[in-house]
């Protein structure tokens, strides 16, 4: 699946935009996809490095079944090498040379656990789901049959082939649009910008609901002009009602000595997004952040949030109670007083 045979026993992986050419016995950039005897194999199928029940707001997905739970799973590995990785213990182990504990979790068992936990969705998150895409596909197919939604939390480095494979089963994705500067992607993440923006557009073309997150890091991707260009691109290519989450950076992994993002920078980014025409801009990793959802038409507060808790305000049946405008997203009509926590 998602591989092309090449001469001399080599195989090309086409799951992510690196499109690694693997000689026999070699492992891809992700550290978990290998050429064995001229066939591409995954080293992590059905091996969960993390399995937790989270609020959907933690992903963050604010316009997808608000107030619900997401059964969240991940394997080891990642196709990015971000210097600021927040989950480096499970994503970067294959690169850094240490073992990552995992447990067997077959797709059918993951779906059973999701239903038992009362989750409304299964989230493929924490590390990059593209590197364990076969596991995602099989789990997502069973989850959809069980009436559960599937959501991706991803860096967006999928190929068109990967998106085509998953699109029938995926309701929503939060994509990390880490910067609008290709130099940042190359220097900080070991990747390129163009495949990410292409994947975001492709997801929307397939009908997948997309929310975007930018972790703003001082001196690396906090330039106001860059943030403005990014916000204008979202408006033009993804749509003005696309939620944009701008979050504070805190020292992590190889940027452990880097300074945290000032709250004033996040407030600036929120203003930039709104001035560009985005209707739903949220600040993350802030105690008093701007996280309420307001009507894109009349400005009425529809959903109030405190931390990861969502409370219904002026929303009923997925529409603003003041002007009747529908709120863009997925599963919003299900959000009522019983599911709000």
mmCIF file of N, CA, C and O in Angstrom, residues 232-281:
data_model
loop_
_atom_site.group_PDB
_atom_site.id
_atom_site.type_symbol
_atom_site.label_atom_id
_atom_site.label_comp_id
_atom_site.label_asym_id
_atom_site.label_seq_id
_atom_site.Cartn_x
_atom_site.Cartn_y
_atom_site.Cartn_z
ATOM 1 N N UNK A 232 -3.829 35.569 5.125
ATOM 2 C CA UNK A 232 -4.484 35.913 3.857
ATOM 3 C C UNK A 232 -4.591 34.692 2.946
ATOM 4 O O UNK A 232 -5.581 34.527 2.216
ATOM 5 N N UNK A 233 -3.589 33.836 2.997
ATOM 6 C CA UNK A 233 -3.656 32.602 2.210
ATOM 7 C C UNK A 233 -4.803 31.721 2.695
ATOM 8 O O UNK A 233 -5.536 31.144 1.871
ATOM 9 N N UNK A 234 -4.974 31.602 4.004
ATOM 10 C CA UNK A 234 -6.088 30.803 4.530
ATOM 11 C C UNK A 234 -7.420 31.334 4.006
ATOM 12 O O UNK A 234 -8.272 30.573 3.539
ATOM 13 N N UNK A 235 -7.592 32.641 4.091
ATOM 14 C CA UNK A 235 -8.843 33.250 3.630
ATOM 15 C C UNK A 235 -9.082 32.939 2.158
ATOM 16 O O UNK A 235 -10.187 32.542 1.757
ATOM 17 N N UNK A 236 -8.047 33.088 1.345
ATOM 18 C CA UNK A 236 -8.200 32.946 -0.103
ATOM 19 C C UNK A 236 -8.340 31.499 -0.544
ATOM 20 O O UNK A 236 -9.127 31.196 -1.449
ATOM 21 N N UNK A 237 -7.603 30.584 0.075
ATOM 22 C CA UNK A 237 -7.514 29.220 -0.436
ATOM 23 C C UNK A 237 -8.292 28.190 0.371
ATOM 24 O O UNK A 237 -8.620 27.123 -0.140
ATOM 25 N N UNK A 238 -8.564 28.469 1.637
ATOM 26 C CA UNK A 238 -9.265 27.497 2.475
ATOM 27 C C UNK A 238 -10.634 28.029 2.897
ATOM 28 O O UNK A 238 -11.589 27.271 3.044
ATOM 29 N N UNK A 239 -10.722 29.337 3.091
ATOM 30 C CA UNK A 239 -12.004 29.949 3.405
ATOM 31 C C UNK A 239 -11.960 30.769 4.668
ATOM 32 O O UNK A 239 -11.248 30.427 5.633
ATOM 33 N N UNK A 240 -12.705 31.885 4.725
ATOM 34 C CA UNK A 240 -12.637 32.792 5.876
ATOM 35 C C UNK A 240 -13.195 32.209 7.168
ATOM 36 O O UNK A 240 -12.895 32.721 8.242
ATOM 37 N N UNK A 241 -14.000 31.144 7.095
ATOM 38 C CA UNK A 241 -14.526 30.540 8.320
ATOM 39 C C UNK A 241 -13.669 29.374 8.811
ATOM 40 O O UNK A 241 -14.050 28.644 9.724
ATOM 41 N N UNK A 242 -12.494 29.211 8.218
ATOM 42 C CA UNK A 242 -11.548 28.198 8.687
ATOM 43 C C UNK A 242 -10.971 28.617 10.032
ATOM 44 O O UNK A 242 -10.379 29.694 10.152
ATOM 45 N N UNK A 243 -11.126 27.819 11.081
ATOM 46 C CA UNK A 243 -10.521 28.187 12.366
ATOM 47 C C UNK A 243 -8.990 28.170 12.289
ATOM 48 O O UNK A 243 -8.394 27.240 11.733
ATOM 49 N N UNK A 244 -8.386 29.220 12.856
ATOM 50 C CA UNK A 244 -6.929 29.308 12.944
ATOM 51 C C UNK A 244 -6.562 29.428 14.412
ATOM 52 O O UNK A 244 -6.960 30.383 15.080
ATOM 53 N N UNK A 245 -5.816 28.444 14.907
ATOM 54 C CA UNK A 245 -5.366 28.428 16.295
ATOM 55 C C UNK A 245 -3.915 28.908 16.332
ATOM 56 O O UNK A 245 -3.033 28.283 15.723
ATOM 57 N N UNK A 246 -3.652 30.002 17.020
ATOM 58 C CA UNK A 246 -2.282 30.501 17.176
ATOM 59 C C UNK A 246 -1.886 30.312 18.638
ATOM 60 O O UNK A 246 -2.564 30.791 19.544
ATOM 61 N N UNK A 247 -0.806 29.579 18.847
ATOM 62 C CA UNK A 247 -0.470 29.126 20.193
ATOM 63 C C UNK A 247 0.912 29.578 20.635
ATOM 64 O O UNK A 247 1.822 29.763 19.813
ATOM 65 N N UNK A 248 1.046 29.720 21.952
ATOM 66 C CA UNK A 248 2.339 30.073 22.552
ATOM 67 C C UNK A 248 3.285 28.881 22.520
ATOM 68 O O UNK A 248 2.902 27.749 22.793
ATOM 69 N N UNK A 249 4.525 29.170 22.228
ATOM 70 C CA UNK A 249 5.595 28.181 22.339
ATOM 71 C C UNK A 249 6.167 28.208 23.753
ATOM 72 O O UNK A 249 6.344 29.276 24.353
ATOM 73 N N UNK A 250 6.461 27.005 24.273
ATOM 74 C CA UNK A 250 7.232 26.874 25.505
ATOM 75 C C UNK A 250 8.426 25.978 25.217
ATOM 76 O O UNK A 250 8.342 25.067 24.388
ATOM 77 N N UNK A 251 9.576 26.229 25.853
ATOM 78 C CA UNK A 251 10.795 25.489 25.532
ATOM 79 C C UNK A 251 10.585 23.976 25.551
ATOM 80 O O UNK A 251 9.977 23.430 26.465
ATOM 81 N N UNK A 252 11.092 23.311 24.493
ATOM 82 C CA UNK A 252 10.930 21.866 24.372
ATOM 83 C C UNK A 252 12.029 21.305 23.478
ATOM 84 O O UNK A 252 12.548 21.997 22.589
ATOM 85 N N UNK A 253 12.399 20.068 23.718
ATOM 86 C CA UNK A 253 13.307 19.268 22.893
ATOM 87 C C UNK A 253 14.596 20.041 22.613
ATOM 88 O O UNK A 253 15.271 20.468 23.543
ATOM 89 N N UNK A 254 14.947 20.266 21.373
ATOM 90 C CA UNK A 254 16.216 20.920 21.040
ATOM 91 C C UNK A 254 16.144 22.450 21.132
ATOM 92 O O UNK A 254 17.159 23.126 20.923
ATOM 93 N N UNK A 255 14.974 22.956 21.413
ATOM 94 C CA UNK A 255 14.825 24.394 21.687
ATOM 95 C C UNK A 255 14.509 24.611 23.164
ATOM 96 O O UNK A 255 13.757 25.508 23.529
ATOM 97 N N UNK A 256 15.116 23.799 23.998
ATOM 98 C CA UNK A 256 14.862 23.879 25.435
ATOM 99 C C UNK A 256 15.330 25.171 26.074
ATOM 100 O O UNK A 256 14.846 25.543 27.144
ATOM 101 N N UNK A 257 16.265 25.857 25.434
ATOM 102 C CA UNK A 257 16.773 27.122 25.976
ATOM 103 C C UNK A 257 16.148 28.341 25.302
ATOM 104 O O UNK A 257 16.507 29.479 25.617
ATOM 105 N N UNK A 258 15.242 28.090 24.391
ATOM 106 C CA UNK A 258 14.607 29.201 23.672
ATOM 107 C C UNK A 258 13.547 29.836 24.560
ATOM 108 O O UNK A 258 12.900 29.166 25.360
ATOM 109 N N UNK A 259 13.355 31.150 24.423
ATOM 110 C CA UNK A 259 12.403 31.840 25.289
ATOM 111 C C UNK A 259 10.962 31.557 24.872
ATOM 112 O O UNK A 259 10.672 31.370 23.685
ATOM 113 N N UNK A 260 10.039 31.522 25.833
ATOM 114 C CA UNK A 260 8.626 31.330 25.507
ATOM 115 C C UNK A 260 8.075 32.508 24.705
ATOM 116 O O UNK A 260 8.640 33.599 24.698
ATOM 117 N N UNK A 261 6.964 32.268 24.059
ATOM 118 C CA UNK A 261 6.316 33.315 23.282
ATOM 119 C C UNK A 261 5.611 34.303 24.205
ATOM 120 O O UNK A 261 4.791 33.898 25.030
ATOM 121 N N UNK A 262 5.889 35.594 24.098
ATOM 122 C CA UNK A 262 5.140 36.578 24.893
ATOM 123 C C UNK A 262 3.657 36.548 24.521
ATOM 124 O O UNK A 262 3.289 36.344 23.364
ATOM 125 N N UNK A 263 2.817 36.764 25.505
ATOM 126 C CA UNK A 263 1.382 36.786 25.228
ATOM 127 C C UNK A 263 1.028 37.894 24.245
ATOM 128 O O UNK A 263 0.093 37.750 23.446
ATOM 129 N N UNK A 264 1.780 38.989 24.272
ATOM 130 C CA UNK A 264 1.508 40.091 23.344
ATOM 131 C C UNK A 264 1.683 39.654 21.888
ATOM 132 O O UNK A 264 0.990 40.161 20.996
ATOM 133 N N UNK A 265 2.594 38.721 21.644
ATOM 134 C CA UNK A 265 2.796 38.233 20.281
ATOM 135 C C UNK A 265 1.578 37.458 19.800
ATOM 136 O O UNK A 265 1.151 37.581 18.645
ATOM 137 N N UNK A 266 1.014 36.649 20.675
ATOM 138 C CA UNK A 266 -0.184 35.880 20.311
ATOM 139 C C UNK A 266 -1.360 36.829 20.080
ATOM 140 O O UNK A 266 -2.137 36.662 19.131
ATOM 141 N N UNK A 267 -1.496 37.825 20.937
ATOM 142 C CA UNK A 267 -2.570 38.809 20.750
ATOM 143 C C UNK A 267 -2.407 39.525 19.417
ATOM 144 O O UNK A 267 -3.394 39.800 18.718
ATOM 145 N N UNK A 268 -1.156 39.817 19.040
ATOM 146 C CA UNK A 268 -0.889 40.435 17.740
ATOM 147 C C UNK A 268 -1.308 39.501 16.610
ATOM 148 O O UNK A 268 -1.949 39.929 15.627
ATOM 149 N N UNK A 269 -0.961 38.218 16.722
ATOM 150 C CA UNK A 269 -1.301 37.259 15.668
ATOM 151 C C UNK A 269 -2.815 37.127 15.508
ATOM 152 O O UNK A 269 -3.320 37.014 14.383
ATOM 153 N N UNK A 270 -3.541 37.148 16.624
ATOM 154 C CA UNK A 270 -5.006 37.085 16.563
ATOM 155 C C UNK A 270 -5.542 38.290 15.803
ATOM 156 O O UNK A 270 -6.419 38.164 14.929
ATOM 157 N N UNK A 271 -5.011 39.470 16.106
ATOM 158 C CA UNK A 271 -5.455 40.685 15.390
ATOM 159 C C UNK A 271 -5.148 40.579 13.900
ATOM 160 O O UNK A 271 -5.987 40.940 13.055
ATOM 161 N N UNK A 272 -3.966 40.096 13.583
ATOM 162 C CA UNK A 272 -3.583 39.959 12.180
ATOM 163 C C UNK A 272 -4.546 39.035 11.447
ATOM 164 O O UNK A 272 -4.990 39.314 10.323
ATOM 165 N N UNK A 273 -4.884 37.920 12.077
ATOM 166 C CA UNK A 273 -5.798 36.979 11.452
ATOM 167 C C UNK A 273 -7.168 37.579 11.202
ATOM 168 O O UNK A 273 -7.756 37.411 10.121
ATOM 169 N N UNK A 274 -7.666 38.301 12.180
ATOM 170 C CA UNK A 274 -8.990 38.904 12.026
ATOM 171 C C UNK A 274 -8.983 40.025 10.997
ATOM 172 O O UNK A 274 -9.927 40.168 10.207
ATOM 173 N N UNK A 275 -7.915 40.809 10.988
ATOM 174 C CA UNK A 275 -7.821 41.882 9.999
ATOM 175 C C UNK A 275 -7.711 41.329 8.576
ATOM 176 O O UNK A 275 -8.132 41.976 7.615
ATOM 177 N N UNK A 276 -7.160 40.121 8.449
ATOM 178 C CA UNK A 276 -7.056 39.489 7.138
ATOM 179 C C UNK A 276 -8.398 38.948 6.656
ATOM 180 O O UNK A 276 -8.535 38.592 5.483
ATOM 181 N N UNK A 277 -9.368 38.847 7.573
ATOM 182 C CA UNK A 277 -10.692 38.371 7.191
ATOM 183 C C UNK A 277 -11.091 37.034 7.771
ATOM 184 O O UNK A 277 -12.178 36.525 7.457
ATOM 185 N N UNK A 278 -10.256 36.445 8.628
ATOM 186 C CA UNK A 278 -10.619 35.180 9.267
ATOM 187 C C UNK A 278 -11.673 35.426 10.337
ATOM 188 O O UNK A 278 -11.549 36.339 11.154
ATOM 189 N N UNK A 279 -12.714 34.599 10.345
ATOM 190 C CA UNK A 279 -13.842 34.787 11.260
ATOM 191 C C UNK A 279 -13.625 34.113 12.610
ATOM 192 O O UNK A 279 -14.261 34.486 13.598
ATOM 193 N N UNK A 280 -12.760 33.079 12.650
ATOM 194 C CA UNK A 280 -12.588 32.310 13.881
ATOM 195 C C UNK A 280 -11.085 32.132 14.157
ATOM 196 O O UNK A 280 -10.455 31.215 13.626
ATOM 197 N N UNK A 281 -10.521 33.034 14.952
ATOM 198 C CA UNK A 281 -9.113 32.956 15.334
ATOM 199 C C UNK A 281 -9.047 32.734 16.834
ATOM 200 O O UNK A 281 -9.671 33.482 17.608
#
